[in-house]
mmCIF file of C-alpha atoms and ligand atoms in Angstrom:
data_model
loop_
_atom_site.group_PDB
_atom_site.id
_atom_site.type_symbol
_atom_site.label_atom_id
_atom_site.label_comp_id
_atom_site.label_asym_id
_atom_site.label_seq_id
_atom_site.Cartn_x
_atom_site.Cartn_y
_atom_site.Cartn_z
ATOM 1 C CA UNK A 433 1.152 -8.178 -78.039
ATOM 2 C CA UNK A 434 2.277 -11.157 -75.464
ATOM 3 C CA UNK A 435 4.554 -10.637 -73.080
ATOM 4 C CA UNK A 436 6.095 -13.288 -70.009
ATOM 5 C CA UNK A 437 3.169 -11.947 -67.029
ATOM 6 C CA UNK A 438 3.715 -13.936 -63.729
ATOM 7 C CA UNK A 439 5.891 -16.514 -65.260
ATOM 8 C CA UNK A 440 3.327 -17.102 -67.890
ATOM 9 C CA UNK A 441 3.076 -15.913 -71.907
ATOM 10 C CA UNK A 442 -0.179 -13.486 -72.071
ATOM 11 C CA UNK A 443 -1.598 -12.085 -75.030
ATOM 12 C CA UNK A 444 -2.928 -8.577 -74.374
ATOM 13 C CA UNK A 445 -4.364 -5.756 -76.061
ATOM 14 C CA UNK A 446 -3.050 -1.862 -75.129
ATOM 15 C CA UNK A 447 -5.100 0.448 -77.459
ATOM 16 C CA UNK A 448 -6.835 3.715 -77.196
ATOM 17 C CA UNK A 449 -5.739 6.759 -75.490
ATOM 18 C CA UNK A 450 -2.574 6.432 -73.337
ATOM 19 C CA UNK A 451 -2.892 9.520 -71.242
ATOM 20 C CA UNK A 452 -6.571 8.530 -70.414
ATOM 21 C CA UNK A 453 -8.293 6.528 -67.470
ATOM 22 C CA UNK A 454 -7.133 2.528 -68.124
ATOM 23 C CA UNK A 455 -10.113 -0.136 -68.569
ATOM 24 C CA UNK A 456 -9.082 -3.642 -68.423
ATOM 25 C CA UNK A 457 -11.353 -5.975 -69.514
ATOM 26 C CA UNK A 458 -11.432 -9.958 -68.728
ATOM 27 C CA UNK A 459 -13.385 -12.167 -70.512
ATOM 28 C CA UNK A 460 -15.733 -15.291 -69.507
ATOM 29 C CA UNK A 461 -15.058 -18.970 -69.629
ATOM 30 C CA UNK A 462 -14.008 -20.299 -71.794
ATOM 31 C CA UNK A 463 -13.796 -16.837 -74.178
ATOM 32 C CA UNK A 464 -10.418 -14.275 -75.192
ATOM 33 C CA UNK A 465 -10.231 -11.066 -75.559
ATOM 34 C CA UNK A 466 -11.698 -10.861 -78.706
ATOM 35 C CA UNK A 467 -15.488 -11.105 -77.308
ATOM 36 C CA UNK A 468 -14.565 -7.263 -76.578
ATOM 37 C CA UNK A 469 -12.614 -6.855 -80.035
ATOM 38 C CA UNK A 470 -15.218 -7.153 -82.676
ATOM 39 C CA UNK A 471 -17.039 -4.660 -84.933
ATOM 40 C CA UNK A 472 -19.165 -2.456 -83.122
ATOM 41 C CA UNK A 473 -17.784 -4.149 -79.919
ATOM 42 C CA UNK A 474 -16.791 -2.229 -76.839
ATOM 43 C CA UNK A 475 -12.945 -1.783 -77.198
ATOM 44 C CA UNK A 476 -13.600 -0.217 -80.309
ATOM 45 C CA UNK A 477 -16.582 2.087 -78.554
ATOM 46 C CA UNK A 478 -14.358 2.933 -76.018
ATOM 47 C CA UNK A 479 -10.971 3.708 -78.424
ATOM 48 C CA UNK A 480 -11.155 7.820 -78.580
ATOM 49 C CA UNK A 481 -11.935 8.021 -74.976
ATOM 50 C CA UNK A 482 -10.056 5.102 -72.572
ATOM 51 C CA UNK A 483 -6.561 3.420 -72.536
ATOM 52 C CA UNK A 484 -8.109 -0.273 -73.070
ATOM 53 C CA UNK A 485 -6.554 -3.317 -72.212
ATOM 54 C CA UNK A 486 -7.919 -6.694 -72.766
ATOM 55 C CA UNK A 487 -6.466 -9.774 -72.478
ATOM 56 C CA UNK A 488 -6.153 -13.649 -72.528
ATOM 57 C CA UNK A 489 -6.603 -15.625 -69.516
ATOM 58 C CA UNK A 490 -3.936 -18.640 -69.003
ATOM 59 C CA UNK A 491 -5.043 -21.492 -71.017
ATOM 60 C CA UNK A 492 -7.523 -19.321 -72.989
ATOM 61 C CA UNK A 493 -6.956 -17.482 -76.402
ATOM 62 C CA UNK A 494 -3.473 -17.136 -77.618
ATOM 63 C CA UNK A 495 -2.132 -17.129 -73.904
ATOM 64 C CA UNK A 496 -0.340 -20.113 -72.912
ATOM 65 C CA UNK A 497 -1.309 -23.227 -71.169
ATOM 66 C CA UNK A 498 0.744 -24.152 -69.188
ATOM 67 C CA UNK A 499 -0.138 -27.224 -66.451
ATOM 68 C CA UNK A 500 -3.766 -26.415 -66.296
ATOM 69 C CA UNK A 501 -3.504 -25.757 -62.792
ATOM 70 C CA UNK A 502 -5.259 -22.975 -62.030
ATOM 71 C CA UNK A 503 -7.312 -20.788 -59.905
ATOM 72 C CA UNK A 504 -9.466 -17.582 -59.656
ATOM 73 C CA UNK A 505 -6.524 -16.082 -57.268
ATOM 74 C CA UNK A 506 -3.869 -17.063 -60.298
ATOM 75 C CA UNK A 507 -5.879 -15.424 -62.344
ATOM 76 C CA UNK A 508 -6.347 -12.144 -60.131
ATOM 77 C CA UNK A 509 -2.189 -12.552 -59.687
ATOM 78 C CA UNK A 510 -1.971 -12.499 -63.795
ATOM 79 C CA UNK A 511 -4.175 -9.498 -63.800
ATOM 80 C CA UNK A 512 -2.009 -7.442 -60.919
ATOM 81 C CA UNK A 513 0.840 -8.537 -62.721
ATOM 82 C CA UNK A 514 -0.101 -7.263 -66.289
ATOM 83 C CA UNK A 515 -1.077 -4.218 -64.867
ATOM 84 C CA UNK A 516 2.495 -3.615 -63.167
ATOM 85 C CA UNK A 517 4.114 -4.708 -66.406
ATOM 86 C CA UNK A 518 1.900 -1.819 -68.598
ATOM 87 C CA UNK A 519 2.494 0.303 -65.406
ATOM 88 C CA UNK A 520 -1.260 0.790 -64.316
ATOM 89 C CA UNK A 521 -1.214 1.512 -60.703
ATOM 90 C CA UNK A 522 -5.065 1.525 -60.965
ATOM 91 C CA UNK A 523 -7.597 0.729 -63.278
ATOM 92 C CA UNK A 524 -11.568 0.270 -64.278
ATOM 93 C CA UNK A 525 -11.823 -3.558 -64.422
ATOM 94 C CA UNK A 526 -14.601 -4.620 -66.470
ATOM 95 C CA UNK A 527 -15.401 -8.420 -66.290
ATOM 96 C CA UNK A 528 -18.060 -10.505 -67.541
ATOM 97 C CA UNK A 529 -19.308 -13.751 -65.826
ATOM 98 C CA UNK A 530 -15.610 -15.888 -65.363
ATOM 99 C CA UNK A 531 -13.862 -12.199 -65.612
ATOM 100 C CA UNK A 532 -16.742 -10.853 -63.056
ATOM 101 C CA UNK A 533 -15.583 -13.285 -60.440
ATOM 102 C CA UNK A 534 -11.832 -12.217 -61.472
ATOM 103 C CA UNK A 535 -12.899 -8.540 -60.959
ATOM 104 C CA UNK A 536 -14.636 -8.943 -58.100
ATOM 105 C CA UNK A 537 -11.852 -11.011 -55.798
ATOM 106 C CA UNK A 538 -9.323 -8.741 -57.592
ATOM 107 C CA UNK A 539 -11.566 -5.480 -55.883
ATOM 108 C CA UNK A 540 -11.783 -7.712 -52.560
ATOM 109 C CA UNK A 541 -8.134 -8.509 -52.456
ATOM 110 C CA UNK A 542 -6.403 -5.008 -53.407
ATOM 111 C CA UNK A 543 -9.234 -2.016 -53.650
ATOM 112 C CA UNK A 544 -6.747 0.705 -54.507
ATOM 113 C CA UNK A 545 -5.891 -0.802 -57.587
ATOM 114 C CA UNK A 546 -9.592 -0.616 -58.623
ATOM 115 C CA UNK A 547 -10.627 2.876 -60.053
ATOM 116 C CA UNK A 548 -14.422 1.614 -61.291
ATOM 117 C CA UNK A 549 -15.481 -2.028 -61.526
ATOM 118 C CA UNK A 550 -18.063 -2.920 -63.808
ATOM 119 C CA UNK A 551 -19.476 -6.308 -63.456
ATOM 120 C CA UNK A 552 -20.956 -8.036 -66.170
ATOM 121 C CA UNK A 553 -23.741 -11.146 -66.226
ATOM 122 C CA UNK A 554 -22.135 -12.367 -63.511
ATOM 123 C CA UNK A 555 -22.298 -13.339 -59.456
ATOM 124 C CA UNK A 556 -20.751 -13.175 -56.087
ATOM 125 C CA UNK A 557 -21.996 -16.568 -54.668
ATOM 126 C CA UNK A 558 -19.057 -19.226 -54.755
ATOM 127 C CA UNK A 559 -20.865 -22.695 -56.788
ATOM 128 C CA UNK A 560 -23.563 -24.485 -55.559
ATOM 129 C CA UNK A 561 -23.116 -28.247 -54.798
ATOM 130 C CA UNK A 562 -25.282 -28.583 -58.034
ATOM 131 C CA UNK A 563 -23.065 -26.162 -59.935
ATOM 132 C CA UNK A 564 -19.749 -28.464 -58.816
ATOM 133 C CA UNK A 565 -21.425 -31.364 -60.124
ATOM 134 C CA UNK A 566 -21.911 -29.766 -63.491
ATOM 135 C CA UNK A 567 -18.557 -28.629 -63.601
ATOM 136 C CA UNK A 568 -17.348 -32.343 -62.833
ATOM 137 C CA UNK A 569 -20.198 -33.381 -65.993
ATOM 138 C CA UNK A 570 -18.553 -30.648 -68.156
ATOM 139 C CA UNK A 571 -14.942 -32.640 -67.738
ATOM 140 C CA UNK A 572 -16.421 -35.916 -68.227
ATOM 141 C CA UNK A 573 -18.543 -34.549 -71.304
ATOM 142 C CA UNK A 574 -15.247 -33.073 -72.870
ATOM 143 C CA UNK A 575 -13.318 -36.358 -72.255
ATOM 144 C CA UNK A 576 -16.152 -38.385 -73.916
ATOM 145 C CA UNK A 577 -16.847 -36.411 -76.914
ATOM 146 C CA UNK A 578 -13.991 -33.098 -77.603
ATOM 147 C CA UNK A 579 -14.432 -29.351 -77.922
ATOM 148 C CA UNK A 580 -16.179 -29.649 -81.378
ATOM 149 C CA UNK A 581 -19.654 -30.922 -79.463
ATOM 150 C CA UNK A 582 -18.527 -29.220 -76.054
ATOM 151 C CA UNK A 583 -18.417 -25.792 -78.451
ATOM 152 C CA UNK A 584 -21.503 -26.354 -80.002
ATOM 153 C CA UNK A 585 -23.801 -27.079 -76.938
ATOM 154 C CA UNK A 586 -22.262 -24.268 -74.759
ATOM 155 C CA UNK A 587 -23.059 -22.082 -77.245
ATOM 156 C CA UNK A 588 -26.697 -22.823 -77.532
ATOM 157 C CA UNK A 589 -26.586 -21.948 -73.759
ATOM 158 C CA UNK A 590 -24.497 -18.178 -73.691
ATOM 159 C CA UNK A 591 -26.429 -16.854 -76.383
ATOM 160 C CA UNK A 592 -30.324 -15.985 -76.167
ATOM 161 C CA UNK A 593 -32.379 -18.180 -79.013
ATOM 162 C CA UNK A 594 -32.741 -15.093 -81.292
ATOM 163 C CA UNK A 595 -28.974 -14.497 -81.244
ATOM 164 C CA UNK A 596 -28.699 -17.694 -83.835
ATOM 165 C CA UNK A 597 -30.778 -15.408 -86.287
ATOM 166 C CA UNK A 598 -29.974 -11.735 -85.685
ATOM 167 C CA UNK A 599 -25.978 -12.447 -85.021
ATOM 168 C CA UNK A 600 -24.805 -16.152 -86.799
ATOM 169 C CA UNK A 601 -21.331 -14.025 -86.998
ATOM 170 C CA UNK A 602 -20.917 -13.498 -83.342
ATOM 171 C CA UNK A 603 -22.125 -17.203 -82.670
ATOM 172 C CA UNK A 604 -19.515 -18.393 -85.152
ATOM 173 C CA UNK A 605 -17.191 -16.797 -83.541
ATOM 174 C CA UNK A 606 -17.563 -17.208 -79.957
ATOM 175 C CA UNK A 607 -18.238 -21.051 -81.251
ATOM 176 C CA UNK A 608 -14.722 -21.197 -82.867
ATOM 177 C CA UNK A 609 -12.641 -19.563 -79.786
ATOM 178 C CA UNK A 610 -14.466 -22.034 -77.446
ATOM 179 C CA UNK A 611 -14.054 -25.277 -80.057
ATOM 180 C CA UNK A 612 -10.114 -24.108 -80.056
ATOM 181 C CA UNK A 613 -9.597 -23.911 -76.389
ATOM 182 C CA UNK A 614 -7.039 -26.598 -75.126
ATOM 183 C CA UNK A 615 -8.905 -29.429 -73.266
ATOM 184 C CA UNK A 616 -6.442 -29.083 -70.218
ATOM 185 C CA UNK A 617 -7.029 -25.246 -69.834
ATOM 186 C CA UNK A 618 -11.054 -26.294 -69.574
ATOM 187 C CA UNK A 619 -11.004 -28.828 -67.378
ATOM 188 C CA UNK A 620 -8.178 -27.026 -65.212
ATOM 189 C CA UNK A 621 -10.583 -23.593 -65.823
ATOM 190 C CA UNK A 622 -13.733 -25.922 -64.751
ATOM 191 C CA UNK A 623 -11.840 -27.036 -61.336
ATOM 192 C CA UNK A 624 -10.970 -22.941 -60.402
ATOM 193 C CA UNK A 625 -14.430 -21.667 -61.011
ATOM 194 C CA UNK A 626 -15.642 -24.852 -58.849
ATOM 195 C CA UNK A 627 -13.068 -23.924 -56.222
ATOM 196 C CA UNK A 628 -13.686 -19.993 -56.297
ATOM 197 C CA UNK A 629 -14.252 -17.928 -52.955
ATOM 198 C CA UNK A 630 -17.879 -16.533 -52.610
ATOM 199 C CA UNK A 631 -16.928 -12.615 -52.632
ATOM 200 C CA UNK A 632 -20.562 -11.349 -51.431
ATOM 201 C CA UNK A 633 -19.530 -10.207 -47.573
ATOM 202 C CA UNK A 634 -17.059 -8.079 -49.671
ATOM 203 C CA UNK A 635 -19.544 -5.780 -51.381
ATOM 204 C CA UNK A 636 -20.299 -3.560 -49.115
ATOM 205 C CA UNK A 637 -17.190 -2.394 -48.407
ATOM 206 C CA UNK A 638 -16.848 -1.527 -52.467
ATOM 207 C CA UNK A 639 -16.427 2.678 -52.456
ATOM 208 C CA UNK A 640 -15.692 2.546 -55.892
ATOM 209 C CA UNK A 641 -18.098 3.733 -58.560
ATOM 210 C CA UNK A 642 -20.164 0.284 -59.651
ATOM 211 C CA UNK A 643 -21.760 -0.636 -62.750
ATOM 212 C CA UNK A 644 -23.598 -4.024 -63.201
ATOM 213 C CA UNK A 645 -25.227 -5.048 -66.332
ATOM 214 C CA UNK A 646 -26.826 -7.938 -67.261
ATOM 215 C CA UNK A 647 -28.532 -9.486 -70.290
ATOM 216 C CA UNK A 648 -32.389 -9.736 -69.748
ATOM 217 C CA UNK A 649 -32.528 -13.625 -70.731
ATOM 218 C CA UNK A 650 -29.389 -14.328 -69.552
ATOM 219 C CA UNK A 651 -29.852 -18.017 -67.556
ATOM 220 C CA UNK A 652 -26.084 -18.532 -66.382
ATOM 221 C CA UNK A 653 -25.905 -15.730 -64.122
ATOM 222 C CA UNK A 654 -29.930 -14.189 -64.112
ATOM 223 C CA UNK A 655 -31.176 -10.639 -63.396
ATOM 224 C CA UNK A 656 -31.572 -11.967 -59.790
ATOM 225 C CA UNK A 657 -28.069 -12.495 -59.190
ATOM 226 C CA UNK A 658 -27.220 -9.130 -60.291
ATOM 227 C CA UNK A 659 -29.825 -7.414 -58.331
ATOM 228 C CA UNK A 660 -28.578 -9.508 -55.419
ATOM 229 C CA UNK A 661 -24.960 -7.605 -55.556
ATOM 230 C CA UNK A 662 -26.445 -4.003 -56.430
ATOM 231 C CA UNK A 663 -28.464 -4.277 -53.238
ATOM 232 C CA UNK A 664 -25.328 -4.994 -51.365
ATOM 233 C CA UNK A 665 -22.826 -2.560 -52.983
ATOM 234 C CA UNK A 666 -22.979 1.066 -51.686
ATOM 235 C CA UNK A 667 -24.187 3.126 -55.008
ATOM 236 C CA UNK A 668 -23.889 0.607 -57.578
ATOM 237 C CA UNK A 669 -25.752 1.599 -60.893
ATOM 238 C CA UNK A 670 -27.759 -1.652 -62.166
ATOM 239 C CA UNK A 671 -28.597 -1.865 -66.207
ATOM 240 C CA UNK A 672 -30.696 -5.001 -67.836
ATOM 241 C CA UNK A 673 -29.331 -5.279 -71.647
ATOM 242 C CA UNK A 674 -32.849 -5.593 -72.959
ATOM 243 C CA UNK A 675 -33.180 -9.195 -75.569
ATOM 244 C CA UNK A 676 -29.654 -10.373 -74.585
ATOM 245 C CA UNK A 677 -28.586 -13.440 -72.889
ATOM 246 C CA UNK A 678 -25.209 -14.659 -70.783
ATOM 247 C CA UNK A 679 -23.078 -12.389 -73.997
ATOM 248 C CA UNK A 680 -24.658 -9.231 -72.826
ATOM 249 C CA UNK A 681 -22.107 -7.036 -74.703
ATOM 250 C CA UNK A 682 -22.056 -8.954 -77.966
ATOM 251 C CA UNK A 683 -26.018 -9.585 -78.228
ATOM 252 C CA UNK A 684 -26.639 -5.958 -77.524
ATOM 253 C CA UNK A 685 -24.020 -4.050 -78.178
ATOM 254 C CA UNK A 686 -25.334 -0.462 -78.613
ATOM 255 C CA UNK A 687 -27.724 -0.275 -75.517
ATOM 256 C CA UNK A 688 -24.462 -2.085 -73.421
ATOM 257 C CA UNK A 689 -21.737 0.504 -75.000
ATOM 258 C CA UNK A 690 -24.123 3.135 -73.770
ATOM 259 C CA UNK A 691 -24.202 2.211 -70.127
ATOM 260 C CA UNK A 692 -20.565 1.478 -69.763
ATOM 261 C CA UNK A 693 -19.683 4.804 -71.381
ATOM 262 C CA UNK A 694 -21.460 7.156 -69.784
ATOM 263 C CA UNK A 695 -20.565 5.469 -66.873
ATOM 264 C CA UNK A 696 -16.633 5.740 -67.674
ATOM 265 C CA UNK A 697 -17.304 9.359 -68.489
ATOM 266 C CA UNK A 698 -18.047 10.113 -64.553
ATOM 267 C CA UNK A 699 -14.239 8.268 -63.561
ATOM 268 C CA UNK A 700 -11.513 10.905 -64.231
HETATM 269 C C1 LIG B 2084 -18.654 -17.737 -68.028
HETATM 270 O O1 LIG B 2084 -19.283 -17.242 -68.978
HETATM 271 O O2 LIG B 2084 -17.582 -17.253 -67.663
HETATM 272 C C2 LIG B 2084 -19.206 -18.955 -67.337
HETATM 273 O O3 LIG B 2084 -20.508 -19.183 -67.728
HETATM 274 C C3 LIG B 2084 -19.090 -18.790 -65.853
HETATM 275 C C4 LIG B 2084 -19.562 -19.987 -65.093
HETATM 276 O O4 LIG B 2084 -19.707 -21.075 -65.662
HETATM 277 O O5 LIG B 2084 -19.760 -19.843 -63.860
#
């Protein structure tokens, strides 16, 4: 479905069971919805039991464009917005890496709209100097050469090396939804997770129920980072996907379905 969401056009998912506890997912940079909407793949896991929502950032997907200026607080305004227009007072907001740091200034900015928050391979911290330099590199590399190479290195660096072998699907697809993503939404994407808040002296004020996974070789956001937020959040359950990198729920998707339903079944 797409629908006009804070003066923008959004393509969204709204699947599952109606009646049942909401879980909106958000996806990383520069991903759509469909890294959650594949076979085997968690909005399918989660069909019989959740109302499941997942959806297109601006500039990503089949969501529109727009000027390519954008922030992590547009985004959080997109996802309070989609959730008034499905009428979702509150939700679980799953997010992984890009969608983490959505999740987690969404949970900073307006708690009572978060039910359960379930942060995947991603971090608190705000960039580096280093990281805002890369970011700057990432523009220039995109300028120089497209989305075909930009697609085909960033790949090699989501996906653990044994990903190319066990799941060339999942790589081919992920590859073709980055290769497709509009130049100005990446570089405009690559300036908002540069200029993101660092959420971390939020955490412990988090009273919602808390599930972090991460991929065991993921090198974008490591084990580390994770730990560093479970030891901060009051409660929060910690899972390493064992053999996956940075696409924790696409390289594993069984032991990662596991952990994020039985923790949904403990949310009524
Ligand atoms: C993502 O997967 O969303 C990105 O790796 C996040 C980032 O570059 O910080």
């Amino acid at each position: 479905m797409k629908a006009i969401i804070n003066n923008a056009l959004l393509r969204y998912i709204d699947v599952g069971s109606p009646s049942s506890v909401p879980v909106i997912f958000i996806h990383g940079f520069p991903f759509s919805h469909r890294m959650w909407n594949f076979p085997g793949g968690q909005v399918e896991a989660l069909g019989a039991t959740n109302r499941v929502v997942a959806f297109d950032l601006r500039g990503h997907g089949e969501s529109e464009v727009g000027t390519g200026h954008y922030s992590i607080e547009l985004f959080v305004d997109d996802l309070f917005a989609l959730m008034d227009h499905l009428h979702i007072p509150s939700a679980v907001i799953c997010g992984l890496s890009m969608g983490g740091y959505v999740a987690l200034r969404a949970a900073e900015r307006n708690p009572e709209r978060v039910r359960g928050l379930v942060l995947c391979d991603t971090r608190s911290e705000a960039d580096s100097n280093e990281a805002k330099v890369k970011r700057a590199n990432s523009i220039k590399f995109v300028k120089a050469n497209g989305m075909k190479f930009y697609a085909q290195d960033y790949v090699k660096i989501v996906f653990a090396p044994a990903a190319f072998e066990k799941h060339p699907d999942t790589v081919k697809m992920v590859q073709s939804i980055v290769e497709r993503t509009a130049p100005i939404a990446i570089f405009g994407t690559l300036l908002a997770l540069a200029g993101r808040t660092d959420t971390t002296a939020a955490l412990p004020s988090f009273t919602f129920p808390t599930l972090i996974l991460v991929g065991e070789k993921d090198t974008i956001t490591p084990v580390a980072a994770s730990q560093a937020m479970k030891d901060k959040i009051p409660n929060a359950a910690m899972h390493v996907i064992p053999g996956a990198g940075h696409m924790s729920n696409m390289e594993n998707p069984a032991v990662f379905n596991k952990h994020l339903t039985e923790f949904l079944a403990t949310i009524k």
